[in-house]
Amino acid sequence: MQQEKDTDAIRHSLAHLLAMAVLEKFPKAQLGIGPVIEHGFYYDFKLPQPLTPEDLPALEARMRELARLPLAMKGRKVAPAVAKKVFKNQPFKLDLIKEFTKEKRPLSIYTLSGPDSKSSFDDLCRGGHVKSTAEIPLEGFKLTHIAGAYWRGNEKNPQLTRIYGLAFGSKAELEDHLRMREEAERRDHKILGKKLGLFAFSPEVGPGLPLYLPAGNAIREAILGYISDLKRERGYSFVWTPHLAKESLYRRSGHLGKYDAMLPSIQAEDERWVVKPMNCPHHFEVYRASTWSYRDLPVRIAENATDYRNEKSGELNGLLRVRSLTQDDTHHIVRYDQIQAEIDMILGIVKHVYDRFGFKKFRARISIRDPKNKKKYFGSDALWEKAEAGLIEAVERWGVPHFIGTGEAAFYGPKIDVLVEDAIGREWQLTTIQLDYVQPENFDLSYTDEQGRKARPAVLHVAVLGSLDRFFAIAIEHFAGAFPFWLAPVQVGVLTVNEAAEPYAREVKNALAKQDIRVWLDERNETIGRKIREAELQKIPYLLVIGKREAEAKTVAVRERGKGDQGAVSLKEFQERIAPELS
Ligand SMILES: [Zn+2]
Ligand SMILES: [Zn+2]
């Protein structure tokens, strides 16, 4: 924590230094704001002439020179009149001073000044800096790029030039971060998705509505097949429900009125219909289609369902944020005394899934009530205390590091979210387990208890993968497109050297297809070198090269991804070798 604070002070001070350097270069520049952001800082300017990325190295060099002097950083509280005088030529600062004065917030000015007092720079700021620029690691920062931004984020205001910088406590940390960024760019699912032919977006269909191409859909089906099998083995019941519902269904669930902007709707005849943004109300109606006794619970209603949400176009991001998302959604209707055991079972599945995908590090966040604002939550204190303690105990039994998100619970119940670290150390939120006492009331869900009385169950809303689309994006980046055998869209490529090999190559292909392997035969009239190169770009796990020699001996020459030539073996031997990877 202390270290984070120090890094923030460095980042904040660098923002001041940047403004000082820009003002030297453009004395007429108008200053916006310069906050600390994740990994660095930025500063907004209105400049008398355009700035290009080529100008950044010189600005960066000047910042280093100024820091080396070194400059001291001192702050003082000032009265509005003083502040107005200091920033009389800075309209954006005057704008801020006006606002602060109106809100009766204190004003302070921080000054960077050199030993010769020739170089000095004032900024309106509330503090959190280094005392001297000598504390700034000179090789730990870098100006990275320029972007446009409106003053206060409002497009009616003047457009400013935003200069971004990265800053860390040392050169090594900066270099690590740059390497990680480069690696993340190399793994970008949007680029790999195009290269590997996994998915596409069409302007005719519309933004945020991905089209899964055959290779991408093969992976999608492999993921869904895997997770559905896990659930079936544990007694989940799969259902299918329509993509539309009467508006009144979402009024009953409480979503209409609260999340209207997220709910696409259509008018048909004299009724308004909602395109479903989630599956809960439909699944509650599935539950209500039968009568239940205490012995029947828990009931696990599962559906890999596609939902639709009016996400803002500016927030769409490849498969990470889409308008049509598929969830591996389940609703567990449970007696209160079953909540614990049910969560244990779900966390067991979660662990299974993460192991399968090679996610080694993960941690759980348990979202609980805001203790200062208990009124906003549904249900009694006792119920909440028991539920929160129950979730914490469940995660402790699970044995995974966890932390508490105070005040992050929904009004209807506490939840567990699991955050997963990918192959390059980025953290993603995947699984959500939401406990809910309110919807059973809204939908009058009930069962008959041991005494023959009507009793109220609780609901657990669970998506293990979360949004499948988002999970797919994360998996593409996690594996850098080199999917493990069980996920690879083409698992084995059969490549012919010449025409003479074709009849036997087809035999090989058919035998593998019979084994349920996704196999592709390349019998184009191309050189074998070219065929191998192209297949390797597709990151196919196994390539079987078949020429005259292999055809005569009934063998296959095996090339394994990442390992190269593995020599020739009989087809049967190869089939036996990969059999364990099929399960
Ligand atoms: Zn500051
Ligand atoms: Zn739900």
Coordinates of C-alpha atoms and ligand atoms in Angstrom, one line a residue:
M1 CA 0.0 0.0 0.0
Q2 CA 2.8 2.4 1.0
Q3 CA 4.5 1.6 -2.3
E4 CA 1.4 2.3 -4.3
K5 CA 1.1 5.7 -2.6
D6 CA 4.7 6.5 -3.5
T7 CA 4.1 5.5 -7.1
D8 CA 1.0 7.7 -7.2
A9 CA 3.0 10.7 -5.9
I10 CA 5.6 10.1 -8.6
R11 CA 2.9 9.9 -11.3
H12 CA 1.1 13.0 -10.0
S13 CA 4.3 15.0 -9.9
L14 CA 5.2 13.9 -13.4
A15 CA 1.8 15.3 -14.6
H16 CA 3.0 18.7 -13.2
L17 CA 6.4 18.4 -14.9
L18 CA 4.7 17.6 -18.2
A19 CA 2.5 20.7 -17.9
M20 CA 5.6 22.7 -17.1
A21 CA 7.4 21.4 -20.1
V22 CA 4.4 22.0 -22.4
L23 CA 4.0 25.5 -21.2
E24 CA 7.7 26.2 -21.9
K25 CA 7.2 25.0 -25.5
F26 CA 3.8 26.7 -26.0
P27 CA 3.6 29.7 -23.6
K28 CA 0.0 30.2 -24.8
A29 CA -1.1 26.7 -23.9
Q30 CA -4.2 26.5 -21.7
L31 CA -4.1 23.9 -19.0
G32 CA -6.9 21.4 -18.3
I33 CA -6.4 18.7 -15.7
G34 CA -3.7 16.2 -15.1
P35 CA -4.7 13.2 -12.9
V36 CA -3.1 9.9 -12.0
I37 CA -4.5 6.9 -13.8
E38 CA -3.7 3.2 -13.8
H39 CA 0.0 2.8 -14.7
G40 CA 0.6 6.5 -15.2
F41 CA -0.9 9.9 -15.7
Y42 CA -2.2 12.2 -18.4
Y43 CA -2.6 16.0 -18.8
D44 CA -5.1 17.9 -21.0
F45 CA -4.1 21.0 -22.9
K46 CA -5.6 23.4 -25.4
L47 CA -2.7 24.1 -27.7
P48 CA -2.1 27.0 -30.1
Q49 CA -0.8 24.5 -32.7
P50 CA -1.1 20.7 -33.2
L51 CA 1.2 18.3 -31.4
T52 CA 2.3 15.1 -33.0
P53 CA 3.7 11.9 -31.5
E54 CA 7.1 13.0 -32.8
D55 CA 7.0 15.8 -30.3
L56 CA 6.8 13.5 -27.3
P57 CA 10.5 12.5 -27.0
A58 CA 11.6 16.1 -26.8
L59 CA 9.0 16.9 -24.1
E60 CA 10.0 13.8 -22.2
A61 CA 13.7 14.8 -22.4
R62 CA 12.8 18.3 -21.1
M63 CA 10.9 16.7 -18.2
R64 CA 14.0 14.8 -17.3
E65 CA 16.1 17.9 -17.5
L66 CA 13.7 19.7 -15.2
A67 CA 13.5 16.8 -12.8
R68 CA 17.3 16.6 -12.6
L69 CA 17.7 20.3 -11.5
P70 CA 16.0 19.2 -9.1
L71 CA 12.8 21.1 -8.5
A72 CA 11.1 21.4 -5.1
M73 CA 7.3 20.9 -4.8
K74 CA 5.6 23.1 -2.3
G75 CA 1.9 23.7 -1.7
R76 CA -0.1 26.4 0.0
K77 CA -3.8 27.0 0.6
V78 CA -5.1 30.1 -1.1
A79 CA -8.2 32.3 -1.1
P80 CA -10.3 32.3 -4.3
A81 CA -9.2 35.9 -5.2
V82 CA -5.5 34.8 -5.0
A83 CA -6.1 31.7 -7.1
K84 CA -8.0 33.8 -9.7
K85 CA -5.1 36.2 -10.0
V86 CA -2.5 33.4 -10.4
F87 CA -4.5 31.7 -13.1
K88 CA -5.9 34.8 -14.8
N89 CA -4.8 33.6 -18.2
Q90 CA -6.0 30.0 -17.7
P91 CA -9.7 29.8 -18.5
F92 CA -10.1 26.1 -17.6
K93 CA -8.4 26.7 -14.2
L94 CA -10.7 29.7 -13.6
D95 CA -13.6 27.4 -14.4
L96 CA -12.4 25.0 -11.7
I97 CA -11.8 27.8 -9.2
K98 CA -15.4 29.0 -9.8
E99 CA -16.7 25.5 -9.1
F100 CA -14.6 24.9 -6.0
T101 CA -15.6 28.3 -4.6
K102 CA -19.3 27.5 -5.2
E103 CA -19.0 24.2 -3.5
K104 CA -17.0 25.8 -0.7
R105 CA -14.1 23.4 -1.3
P106 CA -10.6 24.5 -0.3
L107 CA -8.2 25.7 -3.0
S108 CA -4.5 25.0 -3.0
I109 CA -1.7 25.8 -5.4
Y110 CA 1.4 23.7 -5.8
T111 CA 4.6 25.2 -7.1
L112 CA 7.5 23.5 -8.7
S113 CA 10.5 25.7 -8.4
G114 CA 14.2 25.4 -9.1
P115 CA 17.3 26.4 -7.1
D116 CA 17.8 29.4 -9.3
S117 CA 14.1 30.5 -8.9
K118 CA 14.1 31.1 -12.7
S119 CA 12.1 28.0 -13.4
S120 CA 8.9 27.7 -11.5
F121 CA 5.4 26.4 -12.3
D122 CA 2.1 26.8 -10.4
D123 CA -0.8 24.4 -10.7
L124 CA -4.1 24.2 -9.0
C125 CA -4.0 20.9 -7.2
R126 CA -5.0 19.2 -4.0
G127 CA -1.7 17.5 -3.4
G128 CA -0.1 14.1 -3.2
H129 CA 3.3 14.7 -4.7
V130 CA 7.0 14.0 -4.1
K131 CA 8.8 16.8 -2.1
S132 CA 11.5 17.1 -4.7
T133 CA 11.8 15.9 -8.3
A134 CA 15.0 14.2 -7.2
E135 CA 12.7 11.4 -5.9
I136 CA 11.4 10.6 -9.4
P137 CA 13.1 7.7 -11.1
L138 CA 14.2 9.3 -14.4
E139 CA 14.1 6.1 -16.4
G140 CA 10.8 4.9 -14.9
F141 CA 8.5 7.0 -17.1
K142 CA 7.6 7.4 -20.7
L143 CA 5.2 9.6 -22.7
T144 CA 3.2 7.1 -24.7
H145 CA 0.6 8.8 -26.9
I146 CA -1.8 11.6 -27.7
A147 CA -5.5 11.6 -27.8
G148 CA -8.4 14.1 -28.1
A149 CA -10.6 14.8 -25.1
Y150 CA -13.3 17.3 -24.4
W151 CA -13.0 19.6 -21.4
R152 CA -14.9 17.8 -18.7
G153 CA -15.8 15.0 -21.1
N154 CA -18.5 17.1 -22.6
E155 CA -18.6 17.3 -26.4
K156 CA -20.1 20.8 -26.2
N157 CA -16.9 22.0 -24.6
P158 CA -13.6 22.8 -26.4
Q159 CA -11.6 19.8 -27.6
L160 CA -8.2 19.4 -25.8
T161 CA -5.1 17.4 -26.5
R162 CA -4.5 14.7 -23.9
I163 CA -0.9 13.5 -23.5
Y164 CA -0.5 10.1 -21.8
G165 CA 2.4 8.9 -19.8
L166 CA 3.4 5.6 -18.1
A167 CA 5.3 5.8 -14.8
F168 CA 6.7 3.3 -12.4
G169 CA 9.0 3.1 -9.5
S170 CA 11.9 1.9 -11.6
K171 CA 13.2 1.3 -15.1
A172 CA 12.7 -2.4 -14.7
E173 CA 9.1 -2.1 -13.8
L174 CA 8.4 0.2 -16.8
E175 CA 10.1 -2.3 -19.1
D176 CA 8.1 -5.2 -17.6
H177 CA 4.9 -3.3 -18.2
L178 CA 5.9 -2.4 -21.8
R179 CA 6.7 -6.1 -22.4
M180 CA 3.4 -7.1 -21.0
R181 CA 1.6 -4.6 -23.2
E182 CA 3.4 -5.8 -26.2
E183 CA 2.4 -9.4 -25.3
A184 CA -1.2 -8.3 -24.8
E185 CA -1.2 -6.7 -28.2
R186 CA 0.2 -9.9 -29.8
R187 CA -2.6 -11.8 -28.1
D188 CA -5.4 -9.3 -28.9
H189 CA -8.5 -11.5 -29.6
K190 CA -9.8 -9.1 -32.2
I191 CA -6.6 -9.5 -34.3
L192 CA -6.3 -13.3 -33.6
G193 CA -10.0 -13.7 -34.3
K194 CA -9.6 -12.3 -37.8
K195 CA -6.3 -14.2 -38.5
L196 CA -7.7 -17.6 -37.4
G197 CA -11.1 -17.0 -38.9
L198 CA -13.0 -17.4 -35.6
F199 CA -15.6 -14.6 -35.7
A200 CA -16.5 -11.5 -37.7
F201 CA -18.5 -8.3 -37.3
S202 CA -20.6 -7.2 -40.2
P203 CA -21.8 -3.5 -40.6
E204 CA -24.9 -5.0 -42.2
V205 CA -25.8 -7.0 -39.1
G206 CA -24.7 -4.3 -36.7
P207 CA -22.0 -3.4 -34.2
G208 CA -21.8 -5.5 -31.1
L209 CA -23.4 -8.5 -32.8
P210 CA -20.7 -11.1 -33.4
L211 CA -20.9 -13.7 -36.1
Y212 CA -19.2 -16.9 -35.1
L213 CA -17.5 -18.5 -38.2
P214 CA -17.1 -22.3 -38.5
A215 CA -13.7 -22.4 -36.7
G216 CA -14.9 -20.1 -33.9
N217 CA -18.2 -21.9 -33.5
A218 CA -16.3 -25.2 -33.2
I219 CA -14.6 -23.8 -30.1
R220 CA -17.8 -22.3 -28.8
E221 CA -19.5 -25.7 -29.1
A222 CA -16.5 -27.4 -27.4
I223 CA -16.7 -25.0 -24.5
L224 CA -20.5 -25.3 -24.1
G225 CA -20.4 -29.1 -24.5
Y226 CA -17.8 -29.3 -21.8
I227 CA -19.6 -27.1 -19.3
S228 CA -23.0 -28.6 -20.0
D229 CA -21.7 -32.1 -19.4
L230 CA -20.3 -31.0 -16.1
K231 CA -23.7 -29.7 -15.1
R232 CA -25.7 -32.7 -16.4
E233 CA -23.5 -35.0 -14.4
R234 CA -24.5 -33.0 -11.3
G235 CA -28.3 -33.1 -11.9
Y236 CA -28.9 -29.8 -13.6
S237 CA -32.1 -29.7 -15.8
F238 CA -31.6 -28.0 -19.2
V239 CA -34.5 -26.0 -20.6
W240 CA -35.1 -23.8 -23.6
T241 CA -36.9 -20.5 -23.3
P242 CA -37.9 -17.9 -25.9
H243 CA -35.9 -14.7 -26.5
L244 CA -39.0 -12.5 -26.1
A245 CA -41.4 -11.9 -23.3
K246 CA -44.3 -9.5 -22.5
E247 CA -43.1 -6.3 -20.9
S248 CA -45.1 -7.2 -17.8
L249 CA -42.7 -10.1 -17.0
Y250 CA -39.9 -7.6 -16.6
R251 CA -42.1 -5.3 -14.7
R252 CA -42.7 -8.1 -12.2
S253 CA -38.9 -8.8 -11.9
G254 CA -38.3 -5.1 -11.3
H255 CA -35.9 -4.7 -14.2
L256 CA -38.3 -2.5 -16.2
G257 CA -38.3 1.0 -14.8
K258 CA -34.7 0.5 -13.5
Y259 CA -32.8 -0.7 -16.6
D260 CA -35.1 0.4 -19.4
A261 CA -32.2 1.7 -21.5
M262 CA -30.6 -1.7 -21.4
L263 CA -33.8 -3.5 -22.6
P264 CA -34.4 -3.6 -26.3
S265 CA -38.1 -3.8 -26.9
I266 CA -40.4 -4.3 -29.9
Q267 CA -44.0 -3.5 -30.6
A268 CA -46.2 -6.2 -32.1
E269 CA -50.0 -6.0 -32.4
D270 CA -51.1 -4.2 -29.2
E271 CA -48.4 -5.6 -26.9
R272 CA -44.9 -4.4 -26.1
W273 CA -42.3 -7.1 -26.0
V274 CA -39.0 -7.2 -24.4
V275 CA -36.0 -8.9 -26.0
K276 CA -34.7 -10.7 -23.0
P277 CA -31.6 -9.2 -21.3
M278 CA -31.4 -12.1 -18.8
N279 CA -33.1 -15.4 -18.2
C280 CA -34.2 -15.2 -14.6
P281 CA -37.9 -14.4 -15.1
H282 CA -38.2 -17.1 -17.8
H283 CA -36.6 -19.7 -15.5
F284 CA -38.9 -18.7 -12.6
E285 CA -41.9 -19.4 -14.9
V286 CA -40.3 -22.8 -15.7
Y287 CA -40.2 -23.5 -12.0
R288 CA -43.8 -22.4 -11.5
A289 CA -45.0 -24.8 -14.2
S290 CA -44.7 -27.6 -11.7
T291 CA -45.5 -28.0 -8.0
W292 CA -42.6 -28.8 -5.7
S293 CA -42.1 -30.4 -2.3
Y294 CA -39.1 -29.9 0.0
R295 CA -37.8 -33.2 -1.2
D296 CA -37.5 -32.0 -4.8
L297 CA -35.2 -29.1 -3.9
P298 CA -32.6 -28.0 -5.0
V299 CA -34.0 -27.6 -8.5
R300 CA -31.3 -26.6 -11.0
I301 CA -32.6 -24.9 -14.1
A302 CA -29.9 -24.5 -16.8
E303 CA -29.8 -22.9 -20.2
N304 CA -27.0 -21.7 -22.5
A305 CA -29.1 -18.7 -23.5
T306 CA -28.4 -15.7 -25.7
D307 CA -29.5 -12.4 -24.2
Y308 CA -29.6 -9.0 -25.7
R309 CA -28.6 -5.7 -24.2
N310 CA -28.5 -2.2 -25.5
E311 CA -24.8 -1.6 -24.8
K312 CA -23.6 1.9 -25.8
S313 CA -21.7 1.8 -29.1
G314 CA -18.7 3.5 -27.5
E315 CA -18.4 0.7 -24.9
L316 CA -18.5 -2.2 -27.4
N317 CA -15.1 -4.0 -27.5
G318 CA -14.7 -7.1 -29.7
L319 CA -16.2 -10.0 -27.9
L320 CA -15.5 -8.5 -24.5
R321 CA -18.5 -6.3 -24.6
V322 CA -21.3 -7.2 -27.1
R323 CA -25.0 -6.6 -27.6
S324 CA -25.8 -10.3 -28.0
L325 CA -24.3 -12.4 -25.2
T326 CA -24.6 -16.0 -24.4
Q327 CA -24.5 -17.0 -20.8
D328 CA -24.1 -20.5 -19.3
D329 CA -26.9 -19.4 -17.0
T330 CA -28.3 -21.4 -14.1
H331 CA -30.9 -20.7 -11.5
H332 CA -30.8 -22.9 -8.4
I333 CA -34.0 -22.9 -6.4
V334 CA -32.9 -24.0 -2.9
R335 CA -34.3 -24.3 0.6
Y336 CA -32.5 -22.0 3.0
D337 CA -30.8 -25.0 4.7
Q338 CA -29.4 -26.0 1.3
I339 CA -27.6 -22.8 0.4
Q340 CA -24.2 -23.9 1.8
A341 CA -24.1 -27.3 0.2
E342 CA -25.2 -25.8 -3.1
I343 CA -22.5 -23.2 -3.1
D344 CA -19.9 -25.9 -2.3
M345 CA -21.1 -27.9 -5.3
I346 CA -21.0 -24.8 -7.6
L347 CA -17.5 -23.9 -6.4
G348 CA -16.5 -27.4 -7.2
I349 CA -17.6 -27.0 -10.8
V350 CA -15.8 -23.6 -11.0
K351 CA -12.5 -25.2 -9.9
H352 CA -12.9 -28.0 -12.4
V353 CA -13.4 -25.4 -15.2
Y354 CA -10.5 -23.3 -14.3
D355 CA -8.2 -26.3 -14.1
R356 CA -9.4 -27.4 -17.6
F357 CA -8.4 -24.0 -19.0
G358 CA -5.2 -23.8 -17.1
F359 CA -6.1 -20.8 -15.0
K360 CA -3.8 -21.4 -12.0
K361 CA -4.4 -18.3 -9.9
F362 CA -7.8 -17.0 -8.9
R363 CA -9.4 -15.2 -6.0
A364 CA -12.9 -14.5 -4.8
R365 CA -14.6 -11.3 -3.9
I366 CA -17.5 -11.5 -1.5
S367 CA -19.8 -8.6 -1.9
I368 CA -21.6 -7.7 1.3
R369 CA -23.9 -4.9 2.6
D370 CA -22.9 -1.4 3.3
P371 CA -23.2 -1.5 7.1
K372 CA -23.9 2.3 7.2
N373 CA -26.9 2.0 4.9
K374 CA -28.7 -1.2 5.9
K375 CA -32.1 0.2 5.1
K376 CA -31.5 0.0 1.3
Y377 CA -31.3 -3.9 1.5
F378 CA -34.2 -6.3 1.3
G379 CA -34.6 -8.8 4.2
S380 CA -33.9 -8.9 7.9
D381 CA -30.5 -8.2 9.5
A382 CA -30.4 -11.8 10.8
L383 CA -31.0 -13.2 7.3
W384 CA -28.2 -11.0 5.8
E385 CA -25.7 -11.8 8.6
K386 CA -26.3 -15.5 8.1
A387 CA -26.1 -15.2 4.3
E388 CA -22.9 -13.2 4.3
A389 CA -21.2 -15.4 6.9
G390 CA -22.3 -18.4 4.8
L391 CA -20.7 -17.1 1.7
I392 CA -17.4 -16.3 3.5
E393 CA -17.4 -19.8 5.0
A394 CA -18.0 -21.4 1.7
V395 CA -15.1 -19.6 0.1
E396 CA -12.9 -20.5 3.1
R397 CA -13.8 -24.2 2.7
W398 CA -13.0 -23.8 -1.0
G399 CA -9.5 -22.7 0.1
V400 CA -9.1 -19.8 -2.4
P401 CA -7.8 -16.3 -1.4
H402 CA -10.6 -13.9 -1.0
F403 CA -11.5 -10.4 0.0
I404 CA -14.6 -8.5 1.0
G405 CA -16.3 -5.9 -1.2
T406 CA -18.1 -3.8 1.5
G407 CA -21.2 -2.1 0.1
E408 CA -21.0 -4.0 -3.2
A409 CA -23.9 -6.4 -2.6
A410 CA -27.0 -6.0 -4.7
F411 CA -30.1 -4.9 -2.6
Y412 CA -31.5 -8.5 -2.9
G413 CA -28.5 -10.5 -1.6
P414 CA -24.8 -10.9 -1.2
K415 CA -22.6 -12.5 -3.9
I416 CA -19.4 -14.2 -4.8
D417 CA -17.4 -13.2 -7.9
V418 CA -14.3 -15.0 -8.9
L419 CA -11.4 -13.1 -10.5
V420 CA -9.0 -15.2 -12.6
E421 CA -5.4 -14.4 -13.7
D422 CA -4.6 -15.3 -17.3
A423 CA -1.3 -16.5 -18.8
I424 CA 0.2 -13.0 -18.8
G425 CA -1.0 -12.0 -15.3
R426 CA -4.1 -9.9 -16.2
E427 CA -7.1 -10.4 -13.9
W428 CA -10.6 -11.0 -15.3
Q429 CA -13.8 -11.5 -13.5
L430 CA -15.5 -14.7 -14.7
T431 CA -17.8 -16.5 -12.3
T432 CA -20.7 -14.9 -10.4
I433 CA -22.8 -16.6 -7.7
Q434 CA -25.6 -14.3 -6.6
L435 CA -27.8 -15.2 -3.7
D436 CA -31.3 -13.7 -4.0
Y437 CA -34.1 -13.5 -1.5
V438 CA -36.2 -11.0 -3.5
Q439 CA -37.1 -12.6 -6.8
P440 CA -38.7 -15.7 -5.0
E441 CA -41.1 -13.1 -3.4
N442 CA -41.7 -11.2 -6.7
F443 CA -42.5 -14.4 -8.5
D444 CA -44.2 -16.2 -5.6
L445 CA -41.9 -19.2 -5.9
S446 CA -42.8 -21.8 -3.4
Y447 CA -42.6 -25.4 -2.3
T448 CA -44.4 -27.5 0.3
D449 CA -42.4 -28.0 3.5
E450 CA -42.3 -31.0 5.8
Q451 CA -45.4 -29.8 7.6
G452 CA -47.3 -29.4 4.4
R453 CA -47.1 -25.6 4.5
K454 CA -46.2 -23.3 1.7
A455 CA -42.6 -22.2 2.1
R456 CA -40.3 -19.8 0.2
P457 CA -37.1 -20.9 -1.4
A458 CA -34.0 -18.8 -2.1
V459 CA -32.5 -18.5 -5.6
L460 CA -28.8 -18.7 -6.6
H461 CA -28.1 -17.0 -10.0
V462 CA -25.0 -18.5 -11.4
A463 CA -22.9 -18.2 -14.5
V464 CA -19.7 -20.2 -14.3
L465 CA -18.2 -18.8 -17.5
G466 CA -20.1 -15.6 -17.2
S467 CA -20.7 -14.3 -20.8
L468 CA -19.5 -17.0 -23.1
D469 CA -18.5 -14.3 -25.6
R470 CA -16.3 -12.6 -23.1
F471 CA -14.9 -15.9 -21.9
F472 CA -14.1 -16.8 -25.5
A473 CA -12.2 -13.5 -25.9
I474 CA -10.3 -14.2 -22.7
A475 CA -9.5 -17.8 -23.8
I476 CA -8.2 -16.6 -27.2
E477 CA -5.8 -14.1 -25.4
H478 CA -4.9 -16.6 -22.6
F479 CA -3.9 -19.3 -25.2
A480 CA -2.6 -16.7 -27.7
G481 CA -4.7 -18.5 -30.2
A482 CA -2.9 -21.8 -29.7
F483 CA -5.8 -23.7 -28.3
P484 CA -5.3 -27.0 -26.4
F485 CA -6.2 -30.1 -28.4
W486 CA -9.7 -30.4 -27.0
L487 CA -10.6 -26.8 -28.0
A488 CA -8.7 -26.5 -31.3
P489 CA -11.1 -25.9 -34.2
V490 CA -9.0 -28.2 -36.4
Q491 CA -7.3 -30.8 -34.2
V492 CA -5.4 -32.7 -36.8
G493 CA -4.4 -31.5 -40.3
V494 CA -3.7 -34.1 -42.9
L495 CA -1.3 -32.8 -45.6
T496 CA -0.6 -34.6 -48.8
V497 CA 2.9 -34.4 -50.5
N498 CA 1.6 -35.4 -53.9
E499 CA -1.3 -36.9 -55.8
A500 CA -0.2 -40.5 -55.2
A501 CA -0.8 -40.0 -51.4
E502 CA -4.4 -38.9 -51.8
P503 CA -6.3 -42.2 -51.5
Y504 CA -4.5 -43.1 -48.3
A505 CA -4.7 -39.6 -46.9
R506 CA -8.5 -39.8 -47.3
E507 CA -8.5 -43.1 -45.4
V508 CA -6.5 -41.4 -42.6
K509 CA -9.0 -38.5 -42.5
N510 CA -12.0 -40.8 -42.4
A511 CA -10.5 -42.9 -39.6
L512 CA -9.8 -39.8 -37.5
A513 CA -13.2 -38.3 -38.2
K514 CA -14.8 -41.6 -36.9
Q515 CA -12.8 -41.1 -33.7
D516 CA -14.7 -37.7 -33.4
I517 CA -11.6 -35.7 -34.2
R518 CA -12.0 -32.4 -36.0
V519 CA -9.8 -33.2 -39.0
W520 CA -8.9 -31.2 -42.1
L521 CA -7.4 -32.6 -45.3
D522 CA -5.3 -30.3 -47.4
E523 CA -4.9 -32.0 -50.8
R524 CA -4.3 -28.7 -52.7
N525 CA -1.7 -28.8 -55.5
E526 CA 0.8 -26.8 -53.4
T527 CA 4.3 -27.7 -52.1
I528 CA 4.3 -29.5 -48.8
G529 CA 6.5 -26.7 -47.4
R530 CA 3.8 -24.2 -48.1
K531 CA 1.1 -26.4 -46.7
I532 CA 3.0 -26.9 -43.5
R533 CA 3.7 -23.2 -43.1
E534 CA 0.0 -22.3 -43.6
A535 CA -1.2 -25.0 -41.3
E536 CA 1.2 -23.8 -38.6
L537 CA -0.1 -20.3 -38.9
Q538 CA -3.5 -21.8 -38.1
K539 CA -1.9 -23.2 -34.9
I540 CA -3.3 -26.8 -35.6
P541 CA -2.0 -29.1 -32.8
Y542 CA -1.0 -32.0 -35.0
L543 CA -0.1 -32.2 -38.7
L544 CA 0.2 -35.6 -40.4
V545 CA 2.3 -35.4 -43.6
I546 CA 1.6 -38.1 -46.1
G547 CA 3.7 -38.9 -49.1
K548 CA 4.3 -42.0 -51.2
R549 CA 6.5 -43.6 -48.5
E550 CA 3.8 -43.2 -45.8
A551 CA 1.1 -44.4 -48.1
E552 CA 3.0 -47.6 -48.9
A553 CA 4.0 -48.2 -45.3
K554 CA 0.5 -47.1 -43.9
T555 CA 2.2 -44.7 -41.6
V556 CA 1.8 -40.9 -40.9
A557 CA 4.7 -38.5 -40.4
V558 CA 3.7 -36.5 -37.3
R559 CA 4.5 -32.8 -36.7
E560 CA 3.4 -31.5 -33.3
R561 CA 2.7 -27.8 -32.6
G562 CA 5.6 -26.2 -30.9
K563 CA 7.7 -29.4 -31.1
G564 CA 8.1 -30.0 -34.8
D565 CA 8.9 -33.3 -36.6
Q566 CA 8.1 -36.3 -34.4
G567 CA 8.9 -39.0 -37.0
A568 CA 6.6 -41.5 -38.6
V569 CA 4.3 -43.9 -36.8
S570 CA 1.5 -46.2 -37.8
L571 CA -2.0 -44.5 -37.9
K572 CA -3.1 -46.8 -35.1
E573 CA -0.2 -45.7 -32.9
F574 CA -1.0 -42.0 -33.6
Q575 CA -4.7 -42.6 -32.7
E576 CA -3.7 -44.3 -29.5
R577 CA -1.3 -41.5 -28.6
I578 CA -4.0 -38.7 -28.9
A579 CA -6.8 -40.7 -27.4
P580 CA -6.2 -39.3 -23.8
E581 CA -6.5 -35.8 -25.2
L582 CA -10.0 -36.5 -26.5
S583 CA -11.6 -36.9 -23.1
Ligands
ZN1 ZN -0.8 17.9 -8.2
ZN2 ZN -30.6 -14.8 -12.9

